[in-house]
Structures are given as structure tokens and as C-alpha cells.
Amino acid sequence: MSETVRNYTGATGPLRRRGPVRPRRAVVRALLLLLTAVLTAYAFWSTRDHVPEGRFIPKEQGYIVCLRDILARRAEIGASNLWTALPESPVVNEVARAFRSDLGLPEWLLNNLIGQTSYLTGNRIAYAGDVLFITKMTRLGTLLSRFDQWTPWVQRDEAGGLGLRKLPQRSLYYAVRGRVLIVSSSRDSLIRSLTLLEADAAGEATLQTMFAEAGTQDVSGSLYFDLEDPAGNVLDSAQFAVQIDPEIIRVHCRGALRPGSSEHFGPLLSGASPQPLMVPPPGMVEISANLGKPVRDVFAGLGKAVPWPWLSEAQWQKWEQSSDGPVSGLGQMLTVLLGPTGPGLRLSWTGVDIHEMFPMPELVATADLRNTTAEALFGRLPTAPSGLPEWAAFPHYDAQTQRVYLPMIGGPTLEPTAAVYGKTLLLSSSRRVAESLLAQPPETHLLPQLGNLFVRIRPPEIVKSLVEVARLLVDMGMLPGYTPESFEAAASDWQQRAQHLDNITMVAAVQEGIVSAQLDLSLVASPPGAPPASVPKSLVSGTPSQ
Amino acid sequence: MNRGIALILLVALSRAAFAFEAGAGKAEITPPLGTPLNGYFDRLGRGATRVHDPVWARSLYLDDGETKVFLINTDLCVLNRELRNRVLELAPNVVPREHIILTATHNHSAQGATIRPLLFRSISGRFMPEVLELTARGIVASMQAAYDARKRAAIGYTTTTQEGLSANRRHDGGVTDPQIGVLRVDDADGNPIAIAGNFAAHPTTVPDEDALAVSADYPGFFYQELERLSGAGCVALFFNGAEGNQRCGNPENKDGWARTESVGRLLATRVKEAANGIKCAEAKLQVRYAAPDLPLTIADRLLPHSTILHTLEIGDLLIIFFPGEPCVEIGLELRSRALARGYAAQFTVGLSDDHLLYFAPYVCYSHLEYETGMSFYGPFIEEWFYREFEKLMTRGNPETDRAAPEANTELLEKLRIIRFSGTSYEIGFQRGQVFREDLRKAYQEWVLAPVASRELVPNAGLWRLAPSFIDLSPLALPRLAVGMRPMLAGLSEDVVREIDGVAVGSSLPFDAVWLLQCLGTSAAPYDLADLYRAPYCTMFAAVGDRAGADDVLVGRNFDWKGDESVVIIEHCPARGHRFIQIGFPWSVGVFSGMNNAGVVLCAERVETLGRPGADGPPLELILRDVLQSADTSQDAIASLQALLHVQGYHVLVAGPRDTEARVLEFGPTIAVREPIEGLLLGTDPESPSADEAAQTRYGRLRRLLKEERIIAAAEIETFLRDREAGQQGQACILNDQTRCSVIFEPKNRRVRVAFPEEPGRLGSFAQLSLAEDKS
């Protein structure tokens, strides 16, 4: 059957007049053309981009997050090892699945509905019920949205003439203004967004300013904390930007301390500015800190910032003076030796000795000896009473090896040891670890970035160590819920997942009440089962210290 | 024909021509400095700081032409499984693996470090695979040296006395093993290849100030002295005996290392003197090996479920190897059994092939001492060893396993009466089988679950430091069980054997069943209300004229918090009285009962009188004991009046004669109450010790009783069904917690029992009789 348009006059055969037909057809064509032009003009006019997204974002929101090009990059993001590295959970699985393949809509439709830039915004960080999702659609997407009310899965909600749409199955409301699509699970939030006075809206200029610094980062945002929000008693506001690449996820963030928090953080952070950070000893967790203060002052400052009873100046003094028993003997050794050191302090968790009397984490610290010498330092320790057995829980100084050690219980893993190591004081919970490190030349490299705190965590090694410890407990029936068999199955999964996340690194700095940080999640790009790739971008290959 | 005879002769001659062969070798296994030493918690796992004298592995290879065996002594504290397995992997392949007998001297100054399981490391220190390997290779080197040195040899043995070289470490003047066993192996020229001494005492003589010094302790001096006395080429060996509760004596009254040396040298001298008198000859060897399943243990996460047993017979000498530390009483009993079977001598060697900690004999089991506190296979583990070792002995009658008796159950007018008969163990076994599910459920709910959730774990000391994600049950259960051991003191062996039978019958460890018996009583001081269950009852007796022709009648409503069902059991024990026990499936004890001598016992908890003490058995177990043994109510009263630890109970005791009914009130002291006007109430309603509900309940009962001049069983039935208008709960004689009503007729040896058809409504009474003899 032909789809050619035909006109029937009602006359047939010889009665049909041919003469006047030609001009009538021309008129119809002209009308059709005109109609098409009008419709096209209407389509263009009705889908014109005349309302900016910023018009629908309230000015005083708790947070605004900008998502760039997420849709176009969703296959790439879905393929990231991040999803396999994260602990198994329905939420993670759902998000990963959505990125990888299934948003429930055809690709061409998605590409027309969700623009390159989208915003998530809400009034409270700790409350997800009023989130607005705002994006700009293509003309086609906007045009298609005109017909959505005829589809069975969309209901119309007049809302006093605002013409909302409701997706009952998803409990979502949305509206389209110009080419802007606004979606929310909260009807009230959506209505508020649509009825904002211009003066109450964030506006396009504000958004551009807000996200200009983030550049082409995949996700960026600004957060404004209430006192009740997590971290709200510390931070007033924060900005962040996230870049997701196959091998690394990089987060930059910057937070402004709440003015009132200086009472708590003042002693710790006052006068702090980015400092050179020395590379910490290698370990599963590595920390390098430099707040420009001696360790003792940092301890006292932490005592003001964190409400832990043992973290106080008074406790420090108590430890410093008492060595009665292994625990207070350790306290004395640490306080006496560490007190005058600094400002640089490195701490690493090198492993867990599963062969010790009970599994013990092995820690090693190095602290700058800038303002003191080894002799002065070790001379501060109380002299051991004469006749004390060499295994008594009292800090012993061995002049021959120039080591201080504190016999506690068990073997060398439970024997805190101190020695001078280059220009630092080395302190370890384990004599074994201390001796191993002391046999190597001291580290003199600096991290490439200035900062006050550097932390690197290596999940595969941590998981491996924890599995070994847990296995000991399972063997003795001391880990509820696991038999040796079920534990091995679970542990294998944990270890496989952890192998995808090579390390997590953070560098943070404080200056004039602003805390800035860079967080990198280095993923292993190799397929599961293949040997883990080497660390992609190293922050440790810094320059030698001056 | 001729060829056949020649073949027989050839075989016979070749057998006869084979010479007994033996070889001895030794290798040093001194660990590197820094290795933790085994045996003392006090060292806190610290490493050795010096070597005082070396530690050794010493091996003796014996071959009689048919049987080859390695007998190895090591100067180690224990022979743990990791070490044994590694030695067996590396050992020269010249004897069957079952013929390698590894022993340790129990020296407390040699390496730990070879034990991997976490919970043993508090004693043995950190696990050092390299020390395990070094030790295993040293042991194997001594075996290889012994094998390589094998030559034609002869063997002989003797025994001598130790005269003050050892002492009982728990009791001054306590039991010791007077014997020193001596084994001598000579070469064809009569020169000693090896001399071994067998003597029972802990090698724990190293002075405290040298606690971190490596040493072989007194066996080290024994070796030195014996080899000096015996000349070059003789290897001295030492096998410790049943040393569980034995320490070294100090006959020369020395101090420090001098004492260690004194014991070692004196022992060597006595061994050498005895060895000089041995006439060596060829002997037949027999090695017997078994790997039996052990009795169940509450420490099943710490200890194995099966073990290794060895015996070695050299002619008419029997050597028995224990996989742990038997107390001396066990060694002596086994020796007497061996001698009775026709062996000329017997040596006991402890710490062989495995380490299951200590084995305490029944007589010591309820005393909370180190040896009993480290003994986790029940109070009758000695008998298990006797049976298992007697199975391995080639002389005497073969030992057979115990037969499992079956329970006899009868249904009587809708009541489930169960009759158990036999020895106490057999009765317990039947009970365990019949109530297996009830017992296991109760153990799970009252013991395992509260321990796992830490309700039953002390929130103090090191316990408090354990992270919450750790299940402390593997440690806490054995400690809890050990803590309850003293409550066994004072119970008759019959009751303990019955509990043992219950454990075996229900496939639970002895300690599990024991915890069920005593946890209620012992939990009371800790306010563990859910675990604490005891009867608050109504009980009374009518005596003399008030009881009419019956002389004495006892009525009893048995009230109980909790949802357990009451059972009625007729006990027909092999000795003592038959008795009816009204109690619970999980409890061996009696809360109400009567024996065939007409002795009636009923117990009622009176909280105002105090809490039951945890330094003796629960009252209900004592009542069960008394019912089995008491011929008269006077016997029962005398037994009960001797109890010092019981508080917070009233016990009604009655007998068939009208003068015998009494109530014993167990408060800070024991008060005895007699009937007044022919009536005896469990609690005097006017007594200050009666709580408000008891005052109401017993007040009502007294009024009812006083209204009747003659009180027969029919009247008692009526009283037991009474629910006073306007009263609720425990204020009523029959209340929602009443689990059964009982009327005892001691004169007729009859018991009538009724159970509630629904809470607060009693069914009809059924009658049981103890009059006829059912034995």
C-alpha cells in the first residue's frame, strides 16, 4: 500500500473534472508546508533554552553538586574497579549495574533527557528526602517530554497550575521548564524550586563561579554544614571535586573551619601552614604529619580537639613520671622520648605478627630530632633500679647498641624499641621491625606536596593481614558465625575485592582556617585474577630533602 | 618331604639366628637465644637470654627381629602435635610410623615456640616455625644416630626405689611413686649401649633468677652423671612417669642449681646401681598402638577429640605411655592392674606422643587444684585410660567395652513414669538417652548462649579486654566448668557416676551436664535471674492421729518458675534404696521424692534465709543422694544437718512412723521444726522468714488443715487444689506455677501425683507404689 497522500473528490469516471484539481493540490501543499513551518517554529520556540538551571536552585541550599558528562562516561565509570573493590552491598551493586548497562531507558532517550551538566542539591546534608536533580535536556528530549502525559507510567499533578508529572512507581516528581528538567522525590521541594523568586534563586552566575574552579572534574560540589550535620561542629562549609579515571579516582576538597571551633582546634591548628612532609616508613598504613609543633604540643592539642580521657596533658605528665608495670612503662618511654621531638612525625602500620603470643599489629614511628640529640633524649629516661632483671618491664638503655627497649610480654613483636635513625628518633612497637628498619639507610625523601598530614592505606595488605588474624580465631572457634570452611570462602572474596584497590592516599593541609585535601583512590586496572599492577602514580618519589 | 623339612629348619634357624639389635643416639636441640621457653605463664612468653646447659633428643632403637621400635626422649615440656607430625615426616623410614614413640621429660626450661594454636601460646610463647623445624630435625638426627649405631645387643630391666627424690606437690606426705624403673641395653660384649631411668617428678627445679635460661633441668645432670658413671658409648635416657602431682624432693637440702644438680646426680647414681644388677638377654618386643576417640570435653576447641596410645612390652615388662600428665594415683593403679595381669613389672611414661594436659583421678577431681583445673575429660578419665590401656595389654583377660543399657518406660494413667535400673552409671546413661534433647536444649539455652553473649563471662581482668567481636566460649566454658568443680565435693560417687552416665547417654561432656546441675545454684550470687530456678512450694505433713490410720501423710505442690516439664522417675539402683524422684529431665537431683524405706524429702526455696553456697553440691543432688542411702528419716535428717554450705531452703523430711516428720530450715544456721498438734507446715506463716505470699499461702493452708480433725489423702487432695478467692499468684496454694501436686503415703510406700490440666486447674491423681520389689 502506498503511503502517498491521495485526494478523493467523490466523483468517479467520466464525470470527474480534471481542470481545477491542480490549483487545489498546490493550496493543500502550501498549507501543509505552512503547518509544518508553524509546528517547527513552535517546537523550536517551545524548546528554546530560555531558563537557566540556576533559576531553580534555591540560594541557601545545604549542598549543590555538579555532575559533568556522567552519562557519556558511564560505561567507563561502570568498568571501574572501584565497584569490585567496594564491599559487597545491594546499593553498590545497583549503582554499578546502573552505570554499566541498565538505567531502564533506551540509550538515545537518556542522551536526550540528561544533559552534559546536571546538579544535585538539597537543603540538609544529613537528609536525602529533599534532593533536587536538575539537568538540561536536548530539544528532542524537551519535545518528547511534551507527550509524556500520554504514556501509562506518568501521572499529571496540576499542583495549582504548575503541571508537575509524577512517576508513581518510583515515587518521583518532575517538571520541565524550557529545556530544564527538575526531578525530586519531594513534591514540596519541586514546587518550591519551580516557584522561586529570582532573588531567592542561586542563579547561573553563582553556579558558574561556584564550579569554575572544578573545571572539567566529573563531580564537584559545595557543602554548607549545619551544626547537627556530620562534621558540622568542625566545618562551616566545604567544596570538593572528583575525577574518575580507570586507574585513579581523585578527590580534591577544601573546607572552612567553623569559626567557633577554634576553641577546640586552635591549640592543634593555630599557626599551621603547609609544611614539607617526609616519606614515612613503608607499611600497610603510612602517616606523615607536620603541624609545625613538637609532638607533645600536638598531643595536648589533640586532647582539646578530641574528647578521649587518655588524650590529655595531665595523662601525658602521668605517663612521663610513672613506670610501674608494662603499660605505664610504655607510656613513660613514649612520652619521655617523643615529647621534645617534632615537628615532623611519621607513623606506619607495617603488618601483624600472627606468630606472637597473640596477634599484634606492628607499628613504627620516626620523629624529627631537630631540637634535641639522642644523648639528651635517652638521658631523660629514668635509670633502671640496680638488680632489675633484664626482662623487667622497665625502659632499658643498651649503650652498646644505643637502643632503648622495653620488655613487655611475648617475643620481639611486643618489645617496644627506640633508637636514633639518621636525623630522626625511631620508635617501634616491635624490636623486630625496628631492627629491620635500622639495618637500612634512613629515608630522607620528601613527599612532592606540602601539607600537614599525609595518609596512605593499602587495602589488599590490610585485608590479607586481617584474614590471617581472623583465621587464627576461627581455628579456635572464637569468631562467631564462621566455620573454617565458610571463613575461607568469605576471606577469598574479601581478598579478591581488596586487590582491585591498590591504595588510598590523602594529603591534607591547613592554612588560615581552611583545610584542603587531596584524596586519591588508586585502582588496579588489570582484570581480576591477573597479578596486581604496580602503584600507578607514586607520591613517594619526591625530591631529597634539603 | 625332605625338602619341606629342610625349609622348615631353614626358617627356624634363620629366626633363631637373628640377633637382638639395638642402638642409641643423641642430638642437641638447644634453641637459639630469644626463643620463648615452655611451661610457665609467669615468663609471659619472653625469650631465653642464656644457655645454662644444652637440651637433647635421645633415641633408642630396638629390633628383636620381628618388631622394630624407636623410643625417643626429648628434653621438652610437651610433645605437641605439630612437632610429632613433623618428626614423623622426617623420620628414617626403617620402622612403621606407629612404632615411633616420642616422649618429653616435661622440662620447663626448653623451647616453647613449637605450638601453633593461639590459646596455648600464653604458656609456650610465640610460634616460631624455624624452632619447630630445628627441634624436629634434631630429634630425627638422634633417631638416625641410634639406627646407624645399631648392633647386636641384649636388654634387661629392673626397678629400684627413689627414697625421697620426689614428693607430692599438693599434699605434704601425699602419695608418691616409690619406684624408679631402669632399662639397660648392652652390646654383645656386655658394655652398656644405653641406660634409661623412669622416675616421676616435675622438672621445675631451675632457680627463679634463671627463669630465662635454657636448661634440661635435673634430667640434664642425670644424663651427665649416668654417662660419666657408665663410660663412653653409653647414652643415658630419661622417661618421666606419672608426674602430674609430683615434684622433686630435696634429699640433700640444696638451693638453686645445686638442688637441680643434686636430684639429677642422685637419680643417676640410683639408676646406675640398679642397672649394674641387670642381667641382659634377648627379649621379645611388642608395640601396641591405638588412636581412640576421647571422652567428650567441654574444652573441645582447645583439646583434640582423639589421641595416641602406646604400650611397649619388653619380655614381661610393660611400659605404658600416657599422652599427657597423669597424676601419680593413676600410674599406681595401672601398675597394680598390670601386675595382676601377669606382668613382672610396669613403667608409666607420661607426656608421650600428645599433650592432653593433666589427668586427675576421681579422688582429687573435686579439689580445685592446678592438676584438676587442667583436667578436662571428666572425673572418670582414669577409668577410660585403664580400659584403653588394658585393651592394649597382651596378658590377662581382654578388656571389653561397656554395654549400653536401655531405659524402661511405663505409661501409667496418662503419666509418663520412667523406670531406670542398674548401676548409677547405667541409670545415668538411660537418663541421658531418654532426655537427650531436653538436656542439649537446656545446655544450649542456659550455658552456651549466655557464655557466648558474655552474660556468664566475668567483666573483669583480662576478660574485659577481649574485643567484643571475639567469642570467648572456647576459653570461658572450661574455666566456668573448672570453677564449678568444688561443688562436686561431698557428693557420693553414685551421683557423680550417674551424671557421667547422663553425659555419655546424651553425648555431652561431663562438665556440660555438671554445669546444668549446678549453674542455677551458683548463678544466684551473680543475680543471673534467668538461670536461677528453684521451687517455691507448698508442703506439709499431717502426723499421728491427724493422719488417721496412715500415721504420716505429706502433701506437696511443686511450684517452679520456668517452662520445663516435670518428670517422675523410679530409680532402681544396683545398691541402696529404690526411690521416686520428682524433678526435671535435665536434673539428676530430687526436689520431691520418697524411697522404698518410706523416707520422704521435699525442698522449698526460702529466699529470705540467704543464698545457697557455691562451695558444695546443690541441695537437690544431696537429697537424691540421701534418698538412695537413708534407711530412716533420722538418717536423712542427720545427713542434712551435716551440711554447712546450704542456705535459703526449707526441707521437709518425713518417715513412715508418726514421730519422724521434721522441717529443716537452712539459714545461717540449721533450725529444726517439729509438728504442732499433728501438723507440720513447710513454712510457718508467722515466721519472719516467710515472705508475704508464703504467709498468705501457708496461713490459708493452716486454716484448712485445722478445720479437719482427721486428714486423709482425700482431704489433702482438696487442700492441694485450693485457690483462695481474692488471692493471686504465689499467694494461692494451687497457682499458675504449680507443676505437679503430690501426696506421699510413707507407711504404704505410695505416691499420688497429679499434673495441672491447664495452669491453675489440677487433673486427677494417679498412684505409684514402691511397696513391691522390682529389683
JSON list of N, CA and C in Angstrom, two decimals, chain B residues 380-424:
[
{"chain": "B", "resi": 380, "resn": "PHE", "atom": "N", "xyz": [36.14, -39.35, 85.45]},
{"chain": "B", "resi": 380, "resn": "PHE", "atom": "CA", "xyz": [36.47, -40.77, 85.33]},
{"chain": "B", "resi": 380, "resn": "PHE", "atom": "C", "xyz": [37.41, -41.03, 84.15]},
{"chain": "B", "resi": 381, "resn": "ILE", "atom": "N", "xyz": [38.22, -40.03, 83.83]},
{"chain": "B", "resi": 381, "resn": "ILE", "atom": "CA", "xyz": [39.17, -40.21, 82.74]},
{"chain": "B", "resi": 381, "resn": "ILE", "atom": "C", "xyz": [40.16, -41.32, 83.08]},
{"chain": "B", "resi": 382, "resn": "GLU", "atom": "N", "xyz": [40.44, -41.48, 84.37]},
{"chain": "B", "resi": 382, "resn": "GLU", "atom": "CA", "xyz": [41.38, -42.56, 84.74]},
{"chain": "B", "resi": 382, "resn": "GLU", "atom": "C", "xyz": [40.82, -43.91, 84.29]},
{"chain": "B", "resi": 383, "resn": "GLU", "atom": "N", "xyz": [39.51, -44.09, 84.46]},
{"chain": "B", "resi": 383, "resn": "GLU", "atom": "CA", "xyz": [38.93, -45.38, 84.08]},
{"chain": "B", "resi": 383, "resn": "GLU", "atom": "C", "xyz": [38.97, -45.57, 82.57]},
{"chain": "B", "resi": 384, "resn": "TRP", "atom": "N", "xyz": [38.80, -44.47, 81.87]},
{"chain": "B", "resi": 384, "resn": "TRP", "atom": "CA", "xyz": [38.92, -44.55, 80.41]},
{"chain": "B", "resi": 384, "resn": "TRP", "atom": "C", "xyz": [40.32, -45.04, 80.04]},
{"chain": "B", "resi": 385, "resn": "PHE", "atom": "N", "xyz": [41.33, -44.48, 80.67]},
{"chain": "B", "resi": 385, "resn": "PHE", "atom": "CA", "xyz": [42.70, -44.92, 80.38]},
{"chain": "B", "resi": 385, "resn": "PHE", "atom": "C", "xyz": [42.90, -46.38, 80.78]},
{"chain": "B", "resi": 386, "resn": "TYR", "atom": "N", "xyz": [42.38, -46.75, 81.95]},
{"chain": "B", "resi": 386, "resn": "TYR", "atom": "CA", "xyz": [42.56, -48.15, 82.37]},
{"chain": "B", "resi": 386, "resn": "TYR", "atom": "C", "xyz": [41.99, -49.08, 81.29]},
{"chain": "B", "resi": 387, "resn": "ARG", "atom": "N", "xyz": [40.77, -48.76, 80.85]},
{"chain": "B", "resi": 387, "resn": "ARG", "atom": "CA", "xyz": [40.14, -49.62, 79.84]},
{"chain": "B", "resi": 387, "resn": "ARG", "atom": "C", "xyz": [40.95, -49.65, 78.56]},
{"chain": "B", "resi": 388, "resn": "GLU", "atom": "N", "xyz": [41.34, -48.46, 78.08]},
{"chain": "B", "resi": 388, "resn": "GLU", "atom": "CA", "xyz": [42.03, -48.40, 76.80]},
{"chain": "B", "resi": 388, "resn": "GLU", "atom": "C", "xyz": [43.39, -49.07, 76.86]},
{"chain": "B", "resi": 389, "resn": "PHE", "atom": "N", "xyz": [44.12, -48.85, 77.97]},
{"chain": "B", "resi": 389, "resn": "PHE", "atom": "CA", "xyz": [45.43, -49.49, 78.06]},
{"chain": "B", "resi": 389, "resn": "PHE", "atom": "C", "xyz": [45.29, -50.99, 78.29]},
{"chain": "B", "resi": 390, "resn": "GLU", "atom": "N", "xyz": [44.28, -51.40, 79.04]},
{"chain": "B", "resi": 390, "resn": "GLU", "atom": "CA", "xyz": [44.10, -52.84, 79.27]},
{"chain": "B", "resi": 390, "resn": "GLU", "atom": "C", "xyz": [43.74, -53.55, 77.96]},
{"chain": "B", "resi": 391, "resn": "LYS", "atom": "N", "xyz": [43.08, -52.79, 77.06]},
{"chain": "B", "resi": 391, "resn": "LYS", "atom": "CA", "xyz": [42.83, -53.39, 75.74]},
{"chain": "B", "resi": 391, "resn": "LYS", "atom": "C", "xyz": [44.14, -53.66, 74.99]},
{"chain": "B", "resi": 392, "resn": "LEU", "atom": "N", "xyz": [45.15, -52.84, 75.29]},
{"chain": "B", "resi": 392, "resn": "LEU", "atom": "CA", "xyz": [46.43, -53.00, 74.57]},
{"chain": "B", "resi": 392, "resn": "LEU", "atom": "C", "xyz": [47.34, -54.03, 75.22]},
{"chain": "B", "resi": 393, "resn": "MET", "atom": "N", "xyz": [47.02, -54.44, 76.44]},
{"chain": "B", "resi": 393, "resn": "MET", "atom": "CA", "xyz": [47.90, -55.39, 77.13]},
{"chain": "B", "resi": 393, "resn": "MET", "atom": "C", "xyz": [47.69, -56.79, 76.55]},
{"chain": "B", "resi": 394, "resn": "THR", "atom": "N", "xyz": [48.77, -57.50, 76.35]},
{"chain": "B", "resi": 394, "resn": "THR", "atom": "CA", "xyz": [48.66, -58.83, 75.75]},
{"chain": "B", "resi": 394, "resn": "THR", "atom": "C", "xyz": [48.45, -59.91, 76.81]},
{"chain": "B", "resi": 395, "resn": "ARG", "atom": "N", "xyz": [48.66, -59.58, 78.06]},
{"chain": "B", "resi": 395, "resn": "ARG", "atom": "CA", "xyz": [48.47, -60.56, 79.13]},
{"chain": "B", "resi": 395, "resn": "ARG", "atom": "C", "xyz": [47.14, -60.31, 79.83]},
{"chain": "B", "resi": 396, "resn": "GLY", "atom": "N", "xyz": [46.59, -61.36, 80.46]},
{"chain": "B", "resi": 396, "resn": "GLY", "atom": "CA", "xyz": [45.33, -61.22, 81.19]},
{"chain": "B", "resi": 396, "resn": "GLY", "atom": "C", "xyz": [44.14, -61.29, 80.24]},
{"chain": "B", "resi": 397, "resn": "ASN", "atom": "N", "xyz": [42.93, -61.15, 80.81]},
{"chain": "B", "resi": 397, "resn": "ASN", "atom": "CA", "xyz": [41.72, -61.26, 80.01]},
{"chain": "B", "resi": 397, "resn": "ASN", "atom": "C", "xyz": [41.51, -59.99, 79.18]},
{"chain": "B", "resi": 398, "resn": "PRO", "atom": "N", "xyz": [41.05, -60.17, 77.95]},
{"chain": "B", "resi": 398, "resn": "PRO", "atom": "CA", "xyz": [40.81, -58.98, 77.12]},
{"chain": "B", "resi": 398, "resn": "PRO", "atom": "C", "xyz": [39.75, -58.07, 77.75]},
{"chain": "B", "resi": 399, "resn": "GLU", "atom": "N", "xyz": [39.96, -56.80, 77.63]},
{"chain": "B", "resi": 399, "resn": "GLU", "atom": "CA", "xyz": [39.02, -55.80, 78.17]},
{"chain": "B", "resi": 399, "resn": "GLU", "atom": "C", "xyz": [37.92, -55.57, 77.13]},
{"chain": "B", "resi": 400, "resn": "THR", "atom": "N", "xyz": [36.70, -55.45, 77.60]},
{"chain": "B", "resi": 400, "resn": "THR", "atom": "CA", "xyz": [35.59, -55.21, 76.68]},
{"chain": "B", "resi": 400, "resn": "THR", "atom": "C", "xyz": [34.96, -53.85, 76.98]},
{"chain": "B", "resi": 401, "resn": "ASP", "atom": "N", "xyz": [34.31, -53.31, 75.98]},
{"chain": "B", "resi": 401, "resn": "ASP", "atom": "CA", "xyz": [33.63, -52.02, 76.16]},
{"chain": "B", "resi": 401, "resn": "ASP", "atom": "C", "xyz": [32.37, -52.21, 76.99]},
{"chain": "B", "resi": 402, "resn": "ARG", "atom": "N", "xyz": [31.96, -51.13, 77.66]},
{"chain": "B", "resi": 402, "resn": "ARG", "atom": "CA", "xyz": [30.74, -51.16, 78.44]},
{"chain": "B", "resi": 402, "resn": "ARG", "atom": "C", "xyz": [29.53, -51.29, 77.52]},
{"chain": "B", "resi": 403, "resn": "ALA", "atom": "N", "xyz": [28.57, -52.14, 77.92]},
{"chain": "B", "resi": 403, "resn": "ALA", "atom": "CA", "xyz": [27.35, -52.25, 77.13]},
{"chain": "B", "resi": 403, "resn": "ALA", "atom": "C", "xyz": [26.43, -51.09, 77.49]},
{"chain": "B", "resi": 404, "resn": "ALA", "atom": "N", "xyz": [25.68, -50.64, 76.52]},
{"chain": "B", "resi": 404, "resn": "ALA", "atom": "CA", "xyz": [24.76, -49.53, 76.76]},
{"chain": "B", "resi": 404, "resn": "ALA", "atom": "C", "xyz": [23.39, -50.08, 77.17]},
{"chain": "B", "resi": 405, "resn": "PRO", "atom": "N", "xyz": [22.97, -49.85, 78.43]},
{"chain": "B", "resi": 405, "resn": "PRO", "atom": "CA", "xyz": [21.67, -50.37, 78.86]},
{"chain": "B", "resi": 405, "resn": "PRO", "atom": "C", "xyz": [20.52, -49.55, 78.27]},
{"chain": "B", "resi": 406, "resn": "GLU", "atom": "N", "xyz": [19.35, -50.17, 78.23]},
{"chain": "B", "resi": 406, "resn": "GLU", "atom": "CA", "xyz": [18.18, -49.47, 77.69]},
{"chain": "B", "resi": 406, "resn": "GLU", "atom": "C", "xyz": [17.24, -49.07, 78.82]},
{"chain": "B", "resi": 407, "resn": "ALA", "atom": "N", "xyz": [16.57, -47.97, 78.62]},
{"chain": "B", "resi": 407, "resn": "ALA", "atom": "CA", "xyz": [15.66, -47.47, 79.65]},
{"chain": "B", "resi": 407, "resn": "ALA", "atom": "C", "xyz": [14.34, -48.21, 79.56]},
{"chain": "B", "resi": 408, "resn": "ASN", "atom": "N", "xyz": [13.67, -48.30, 80.71]},
{"chain": "B", "resi": 408, "resn": "ASN", "atom": "CA", "xyz": [12.39, -48.97, 80.80]},
{"chain": "B", "resi": 408, "resn": "ASN", "atom": "C", "xyz": [11.32, -47.92, 81.08]},
{"chain": "B", "resi": 409, "resn": "THR", "atom": "N", "xyz": [10.48, -47.67, 80.13]},
{"chain": "B", "resi": 409, "resn": "THR", "atom": "CA", "xyz": [9.47, -46.62, 80.36]},
{"chain": "B", "resi": 409, "resn": "THR", "atom": "C", "xyz": [8.08, -47.26, 80.46]},
{"chain": "B", "resi": 410, "resn": "GLU", "atom": "N", "xyz": [7.29, -46.72, 81.35]},
{"chain": "B", "resi": 410, "resn": "GLU", "atom": "CA", "xyz": [5.91, -47.21, 81.51]},
{"chain": "B", "resi": 410, "resn": "GLU", "atom": "C", "xyz": [4.97, -46.02, 81.49]},
{"chain": "B", "resi": 411, "resn": "LEU", "atom": "N", "xyz": [3.82, -46.23, 80.92]},
{"chain": "B", "resi": 411, "resn": "LEU", "atom": "CA", "xyz": [2.79, -45.19, 80.97]},
{"chain": "B", "resi": 411, "resn": "LEU", "atom": "C", "xyz": [1.77, -45.61, 82.02]},
{"chain": "B", "resi": 412, "resn": "LEU", "atom": "N", "xyz": [1.49, -44.72, 82.90]},
{"chain": "B", "resi": 412, "resn": "LEU", "atom": "CA", "xyz": [0.58, -45.07, 83.99]},
{"chain": "B", "resi": 412, "resn": "LEU", "atom": "C", "xyz": [-0.47, -43.97, 84.09]},
{"chain": "B", "resi": 413, "resn": "GLU", "atom": "N", "xyz": [-1.66, -44.29, 83.70]},
{"chain": "B", "resi": 413, "resn": "GLU", "atom": "CA", "xyz": [-2.79, -43.34, 83.77]},
{"chain": "B", "resi": 413, "resn": "GLU", "atom": "C", "xyz": [-2.38, -41.97, 83.23]},
{"chain": "B", "resi": 414, "resn": "LYS", "atom": "N", "xyz": [-1.94, -41.97, 82.02]},
{"chain": "B", "resi": 414, "resn": "LYS", "atom": "CA", "xyz": [-1.55, -40.76, 81.29]},
{"chain": "B", "resi": 414, "resn": "LYS", "atom": "C", "xyz": [-0.27, -40.11, 81.83]},
{"chain": "B", "resi": 415, "resn": "LEU", "atom": "N", "xyz": [0.27, -40.65, 82.89]},
{"chain": "B", "resi": 415, "resn": "LEU", "atom": "CA", "xyz": [1.53, -40.07, 83.39]},
{"chain": "B", "resi": 415, "resn": "LEU", "atom": "C", "xyz": [2.68, -40.84, 82.78]},
{"chain": "B", "resi": 416, "resn": "ARG", "atom": "N", "xyz": [3.70, -40.13, 82.44]},
{"chain": "B", "resi": 416, "resn": "ARG", "atom": "CA", "xyz": [4.86, -40.82, 81.88]},
{"chain": "B", "resi": 416, "resn": "ARG", "atom": "C", "xyz": [5.82, -41.10, 83.03]},
{"chain": "B", "resi": 417, "resn": "ILE", "atom": "N", "xyz": [5.79, -42.29, 83.51]},
{"chain": "B", "resi": 417, "resn": "ILE", "atom": "CA", "xyz": [6.71, -42.70, 84.58]},
{"chain": "B", "resi": 417, "resn": "ILE", "atom": "C", "xyz": [7.85, -43.45, 83.92]},
{"chain": "B", "resi": 418, "resn": "ILE", "atom": "N", "xyz": [9.03, -43.10, 84.24]},
{"chain": "B", "resi": 418, "resn": "ILE", "atom": "CA", "xyz": [10.17, -43.77, 83.63]},
{"chain": "B", "resi": 418, "resn": "ILE", "atom": "C", "xyz": [10.92, -44.51, 84.73]},
{"chain": "B", "resi": 419, "resn": "ARG", "atom": "N", "xyz": [11.21, -45.76, 84.45]},
{"chain": "B", "resi": 419, "resn": "ARG", "atom": "CA", "xyz": [11.95, -46.54, 85.43]},
{"chain": "B", "resi": 419, "resn": "ARG", "atom": "C", "xyz": [13.35, -46.78, 84.90]},
{"chain": "B", "resi": 420, "resn": "PHE", "atom": "N", "xyz": [14.32, -46.37, 85.68]},
{"chain": "B", "resi": 420, "resn": "PHE", "atom": "CA", "xyz": [15.72, -46.61, 85.34]},
{"chain": "B", "resi": 420, "resn": "PHE", "atom": "C", "xyz": [16.28, -47.60, 86.34]},
{"chain": "B", "resi": 421, "resn": "SER", "atom": "N", "xyz": [17.00, -48.57, 85.84]},
{"chain": "B", "resi": 421, "resn": "SER", "atom": "CA", "xyz": [17.59, -49.53, 86.77]},
{"chain": "B", "resi": 421, "resn": "SER", "atom": "C", "xyz": [19.01, -49.87, 86.33]},
{"chain": "B", "resi": 422, "resn": "GLY", "atom": "N", "xyz": [19.79, -50.29, 87.30]},
{"chain": "B", "resi": 422, "resn": "GLY", "atom": "CA", "xyz": [21.17, -50.68, 87.02]},
{"chain": "B", "resi": 422, "resn": "GLY", "atom": "C", "xyz": [22.12, -49.96, 87.95]},
{"chain": "B", "resi": 423, "resn": "THR", "atom": "N", "xyz": [23.38, -49.92, 87.52]},
{"chain": "B", "resi": 423, "resn": "THR", "atom": "CA", "xyz": [24.37, -49.17, 88.31]},
{"chain": "B", "resi": 423, "resn": "THR", "atom": "C", "xyz": [24.08, -47.68, 88.12]},
{"chain": "B", "resi": 424, "resn": "SER", "atom": "N", "xyz": [24.71, -46.89, 88.93]},
{"chain": "B", "resi": 424, "resn": "SER", "atom": "CA", "xyz": [24.47, -45.45, 88.82]},
{"chain": "B", "resi": 424, "resn": "SER", "atom": "C", "xyz": [24.81, -44.96, 87.42]}
]
